[in-house]
mmCIF file of C-alpha atoms and ligand atoms in Angstrom:
data_model
loop_
_atom_site.group_PDB
_atom_site.id
_atom_site.type_symbol
_atom_site.label_atom_id
_atom_site.label_comp_id
_atom_site.label_asym_id
_atom_site.label_seq_id
_atom_site.Cartn_x
_atom_site.Cartn_y
_atom_site.Cartn_z
ATOM 1 C CA MET A 124 -52.977 -26.103 86.801
ATOM 2 C CA LYS A 125 -56.322 -24.671 88.421
ATOM 3 C CA ASN A 126 -56.266 -21.032 89.170
ATOM 4 C CA ALA A 127 -52.893 -20.095 87.660
ATOM 5 C CA ALA A 128 -52.092 -17.411 84.498
ATOM 6 C CA ILE A 129 -49.003 -16.994 83.654
ATOM 7 C CA TYR A 130 -47.737 -12.868 82.832
ATOM 8 C CA PRO A 131 -45.589 -12.846 80.762
ATOM 9 C CA GLY A 132 -43.346 -9.171 79.323
ATOM 10 C CA SER A 133 -39.895 -8.120 79.149
ATOM 11 C CA PHE A 134 -40.297 -6.541 82.280
ATOM 12 C CA ASP A 135 -37.098 -4.186 81.548
ATOM 13 C CA PRO A 136 -37.323 -2.900 83.449
ATOM 14 C CA LEU A 137 -40.913 -3.679 85.891
ATOM 15 C CA THR A 138 -41.957 -0.624 86.497
ATOM 16 C CA ASN A 139 -45.353 0.852 88.630
ATOM 17 C CA GLY A 140 -47.101 -0.198 85.709
ATOM 18 C CA HIS A 141 -46.330 -4.678 86.090
ATOM 19 C CA LEU A 142 -46.709 -4.068 89.294
ATOM 20 C CA ASP A 143 -50.476 -2.439 89.896
ATOM 21 C CA ILE A 144 -51.110 -5.533 87.092
ATOM 22 C CA LEU A 145 -49.196 -7.627 89.037
ATOM 23 C CA GLU A 146 -51.197 -7.020 92.015
ATOM 24 C CA ARG A 147 -54.615 -6.833 90.612
ATOM 25 C CA ALA A 148 -54.353 -10.376 88.933
ATOM 26 C CA ALA A 149 -53.077 -11.469 92.550
ATOM 27 C CA GLN A 150 -56.879 -11.101 93.990
ATOM 28 C CA MET A 151 -57.969 -13.291 90.934
ATOM 29 C CA PHE A 152 -54.997 -16.190 90.794
ATOM 30 C CA ASP A 153 -54.369 -18.235 93.278
ATOM 31 C CA HIS A 154 -50.663 -18.625 91.480
ATOM 32 C CA ILE A 155 -49.256 -16.274 89.032
ATOM 33 C CA VAL A 156 -45.560 -17.040 86.629
ATOM 34 C CA VAL A 157 -44.228 -14.083 85.746
ATOM 35 C CA THR A 158 -41.865 -14.846 83.018
ATOM 36 C CA ILE A 159 -39.281 -12.805 81.781
ATOM 37 C CA ALA A 160 -38.629 -13.199 78.042
ATOM 38 C CA VAL A 161 -35.083 -13.161 77.322
ATOM 39 C CA ASN A 162 -35.103 -14.310 73.693
ATOM 40 C CA ASN A 163 -37.952 -11.566 71.748
ATOM 41 C CA GLN A 164 -35.899 -9.946 69.618
ATOM 42 C CA LYS A 165 -35.985 -6.269 71.618
ATOM 43 C CA LYS A 166 -32.772 -6.059 72.568
ATOM 44 C CA GLY A 167 -32.431 -5.313 76.637
ATOM 45 C CA VAL A 168 -30.675 -2.951 78.691
ATOM 46 C CA PHE A 169 -30.678 -5.642 81.773
ATOM 47 C CA THR A 170 -30.062 -8.850 81.767
ATOM 48 C CA GLY A 171 -32.612 -11.633 82.090
ATOM 49 C CA ASP A 172 -30.925 -12.247 85.769
ATOM 50 C CA GLU A 173 -30.927 -8.833 86.646
ATOM 51 C CA ARG A 174 -34.516 -7.949 85.453
ATOM 52 C CA GLU A 175 -35.364 -11.102 87.284
ATOM 53 C CA ALA A 176 -33.297 -9.956 90.727
ATOM 54 C CA LEU A 177 -35.039 -6.780 90.470
ATOM 55 C CA LEU A 178 -38.859 -8.345 89.762
ATOM 56 C CA ARG A 179 -37.579 -10.314 93.134
ATOM 57 C CA GLU A 180 -36.921 -7.656 95.012
ATOM 58 C CA ALA A 181 -40.317 -5.492 94.321
ATOM 59 C CA ILE A 182 -42.621 -8.135 95.259
ATOM 60 C CA GLN A 183 -40.401 -8.637 98.501
ATOM 61 C CA GLY A 184 -42.968 -8.056 101.704
ATOM 62 C CA LYS A 185 -45.884 -8.104 99.314
ATOM 63 C CA GLU A 186 -48.543 -9.626 101.674
ATOM 64 C CA TRP A 187 -49.611 -11.517 97.772
ATOM 65 C CA SER A 188 -45.799 -12.161 97.476
ATOM 66 C CA ASP A 189 -46.360 -15.963 98.072
ATOM 67 C CA LYS A 190 -48.710 -16.479 94.936
ATOM 68 C CA ILE A 191 -45.675 -14.554 92.441
ATOM 69 C CA GLU A 192 -42.949 -17.102 90.905
ATOM 70 C CA ILE A 193 -40.537 -15.447 88.607
ATOM 71 C CA GLN A 194 -39.132 -17.622 85.837
ATOM 72 C CA GLN A 195 -36.958 -16.799 82.356
ATOM 73 C CA PHE A 196 -38.245 -17.781 79.424
ATOM 74 C CA THR A 197 -36.790 -18.521 76.046
ATOM 75 C CA GLY A 198 -38.941 -19.634 72.800
ATOM 76 C CA LEU A 199 -42.537 -19.572 72.404
ATOM 77 C CA LEU A 200 -45.101 -18.630 75.382
ATOM 78 C CA ILE A 201 -47.757 -21.346 74.679
ATOM 79 C CA ASN A 202 -45.759 -24.046 74.487
ATOM 80 C CA TYR A 203 -44.390 -22.822 78.237
ATOM 81 C CA ALA A 204 -47.654 -22.552 78.975
ATOM 82 C CA ARG A 205 -48.700 -25.805 78.044
ATOM 83 C CA LYS A 206 -45.925 -27.179 79.604
ATOM 84 C CA ARG A 207 -47.183 -25.874 83.115
ATOM 85 C CA GLY A 208 -50.724 -26.662 82.256
ATOM 86 C CA ILE A 209 -52.079 -23.259 82.555
ATOM 87 C CA HIS A 210 -54.540 -21.694 80.449
ATOM 88 C CA VAL A 211 -54.678 -17.845 81.264
ATOM 89 C CA LEU A 212 -52.188 -15.320 79.692
ATOM 90 C CA LEU A 213 -52.654 -12.030 81.352
ATOM 91 C CA ARG A 214 -51.523 -8.495 79.802
ATOM 92 C CA GLY A 215 -51.829 -5.223 81.004
ATOM 93 C CA VAL A 216 -53.091 -2.748 78.305
ATOM 94 C CA ARG A 217 -52.761 0.817 78.521
ATOM 95 C CA GLN A 218 -54.138 2.957 75.901
ATOM 96 C CA ILE A 219 -55.857 1.692 72.928
ATOM 97 C CA SER A 220 -52.605 1.725 70.812
ATOM 98 C CA ASP A 221 -51.650 -1.135 72.868
ATOM 99 C CA PHE A 222 -54.466 -2.944 72.231
ATOM 100 C CA GLU A 223 -53.525 -3.641 68.377
ATOM 101 C CA TYR A 224 -50.166 -5.405 69.213
ATOM 102 C CA GLU A 225 -52.067 -6.759 72.067
ATOM 103 C CA PHE A 226 -54.851 -8.241 69.646
ATOM 104 C CA ARG A 227 -52.464 -9.765 67.393
ATOM 105 C CA MET A 228 -50.520 -11.387 69.836
ATOM 106 C CA ALA A 229 -53.470 -12.849 71.511
ATOM 107 C CA LEU A 230 -55.099 -14.084 68.470
ATOM 108 C CA THR A 231 -51.559 -15.327 67.227
ATOM 109 C CA ASN A 232 -51.629 -17.433 70.423
ATOM 110 C CA ARG A 233 -54.931 -18.630 70.508
ATOM 111 C CA ARG A 234 -54.468 -20.360 67.270
ATOM 112 C CA LEU A 235 -51.770 -22.377 67.802
ATOM 113 C CA ALA A 236 -53.334 -22.838 71.424
ATOM 114 C CA PRO A 237 -56.883 -22.789 71.477
ATOM 115 C CA GLU A 238 -57.132 -23.676 74.671
ATOM 116 C CA ILE A 239 -55.185 -20.687 75.901
ATOM 117 C CA ASP A 240 -56.528 -17.906 76.771
ATOM 118 C CA THR A 241 -55.345 -13.745 77.270
ATOM 119 C CA LEU A 242 -57.028 -11.962 79.617
ATOM 120 C CA PHE A 243 -56.215 -8.097 79.962
ATOM 121 C CA LEU A 244 -56.161 -5.687 82.681
ATOM 122 C CA MET A 245 -56.300 -1.796 82.508
ATOM 123 C CA PRO A 246 -53.547 -1.046 85.068
ATOM 124 C CA ASP A 247 -54.495 1.990 87.651
ATOM 125 C CA GLU A 248 -54.859 5.465 85.481
ATOM 126 C CA GLN A 249 -52.248 7.333 86.715
ATOM 127 C CA LEU A 250 -49.974 4.599 85.766
ATOM 128 C CA THR A 251 -51.045 4.418 81.832
ATOM 129 C CA PHE A 252 -48.266 6.426 80.421
ATOM 130 C CA ILE A 253 -46.166 4.387 82.106
ATOM 131 C CA SER A 254 -43.548 2.145 79.622
ATOM 132 C CA ALA A 255 -40.342 0.565 80.173
ATOM 133 C CA THR A 256 -39.382 2.385 77.025
ATOM 134 C CA ILE A 257 -40.290 5.532 78.122
ATOM 135 C CA VAL A 258 -38.442 5.013 82.091
ATOM 136 C CA LYS A 259 -35.229 4.000 79.914
ATOM 137 C CA GLU A 260 -35.449 7.106 77.886
ATOM 138 C CA VAL A 261 -36.020 9.308 81.142
ATOM 139 C CA ALA A 262 -33.266 6.998 82.564
ATOM 140 C CA ALA A 263 -30.665 8.071 79.873
ATOM 141 C CA TRP A 264 -30.509 11.752 80.557
ATOM 142 C CA GLY A 265 -31.207 11.502 83.990
ATOM 143 C CA GLY A 266 -34.869 12.564 84.629
ATOM 144 C CA ASP A 267 -36.602 11.849 88.291
ATOM 145 C CA LEU A 268 -37.895 8.477 87.813
ATOM 146 C CA SER A 269 -39.404 8.280 91.089
ATOM 147 C CA SER A 270 -42.955 7.652 89.869
ATOM 148 C CA PHE A 271 -42.458 5.799 87.666
ATOM 149 C CA VAL A 272 -41.166 3.353 88.744
ATOM 150 C CA PRO A 273 -39.851 1.545 92.344
ATOM 151 C CA ASP A 274 -36.767 2.826 93.936
ATOM 152 C CA HIS A 275 -34.257 0.091 93.630
ATOM 153 C CA VAL A 276 -35.368 -0.151 89.562
ATOM 154 C CA ALA A 277 -34.528 3.938 90.027
ATOM 155 C CA LYS A 278 -31.289 2.693 91.324
ATOM 156 C CA ALA A 279 -30.120 0.266 88.974
ATOM 157 C CA LEU A 280 -31.612 2.796 85.607
ATOM 158 C CA GLN A 281 -29.292 5.536 87.691
ATOM 159 C CA LYS A 282 -26.308 2.723 87.117
ATOM 160 C CA LYS A 283 -26.972 1.723 83.215
ATOM 161 C CA PHE A 284 -26.798 5.523 81.259
ATOM 162 C CA ARG A 285 -24.459 8.149 81.952
ATOM 163 C CA ASN A 286 -25.001 10.609 78.799
ATOM 164 C CA GLY A 287 -27.714 9.226 76.731
ATOM 165 C CA GLU A 288 -25.665 6.196 76.658
ATOM 166 C CA VAL A 289 -26.082 2.404 78.274
ATOM 167 C CA ILE A 290 -22.950 1.900 79.853
HETATM 168 O O1 PNS B 188 -43.333 -6.660 77.510
HETATM 169 P P1 PNS B 188 -43.441 -7.202 76.152
HETATM 170 O O2 PNS B 188 -42.109 -6.732 75.133
HETATM 171 O O3 PNS B 188 -44.500 -6.249 75.444
HETATM 172 O O4 PNS B 188 -43.697 -8.808 75.827
HETATM 173 C C1 PNS B 188 -43.802 -9.464 75.512
HETATM 174 C C2 PNS B 188 -44.013 -10.612 75.128
HETATM 175 C C3 PNS B 188 -42.460 -11.403 75.982
HETATM 176 C C4 PNS B 188 -44.659 -11.548 75.579
HETATM 177 C C5 PNS B 188 -44.145 -11.763 73.874
HETATM 178 O O5 PNS B 188 -43.098 -10.848 73.066
HETATM 179 C C6 PNS B 188 -43.440 -13.012 73.520
HETATM 180 O O6 PNS B 188 -44.920 -13.840 74.098
HETATM 181 N N1 PNS B 188 -42.683 -13.578 73.068
HETATM 182 C C7 PNS B 188 -42.539 -14.794 73.175
HETATM 183 C C8 PNS B 188 -41.911 -15.518 71.710
HETATM 184 C C9 PNS B 188 -43.768 -15.886 71.917
HETATM 185 O O7 PNS B 188 -44.324 -16.701 72.215
HETATM 186 N N2 PNS B 188 -44.336 -15.195 70.663
HETATM 187 C C10 PNS B 188 -45.148 -15.897 69.860
HETATM 188 C C11 PNS B 188 -46.419 -14.529 70.499
HETATM 189 S S1 PNS B 188 -46.710 -13.642 69.195
#
């Protein structure tokens, strides 16, 4: 598929950082498949279906939303990319500390599938400290999530925790 890319991640949950990357990518590609990994080793707070629903709601009404396809996937990313005939994987890099993991993942994927490349995008610098992990930590203790995630994600997060525990 020409001028298409895959934006993979756990999206547990989607943050404003993810949305920023997606918006930037939508200026560069005609079609972006957001793939929600539901079988990686990280145990999610949200189910695959919940993450998908949060993503769908987040892009609703965006002028670029018709470029976005959202799918859950299990297995190796490069197999999914090959099946779809897509040769670009998009990843957001916030800080140097992200780079080591991203570099290992990108080169592993390239060794497995030399025809597929990883393209790194930087989010707005105001968003570089936001991560789904930190957002969950703030949510667990009832902190204000309004500058980290869209409103509907904040509401969903608030329902997931009580006194620091997932309910
Ligand atoms: O949002 P995340 O958790 O940083 O995303 C990581 C993800 C989902 C992109 C990565 O774990 C992945 O691609 N998983 C699918 C399995 C796979 O292909 N692994 C090989 C890459 S090293």
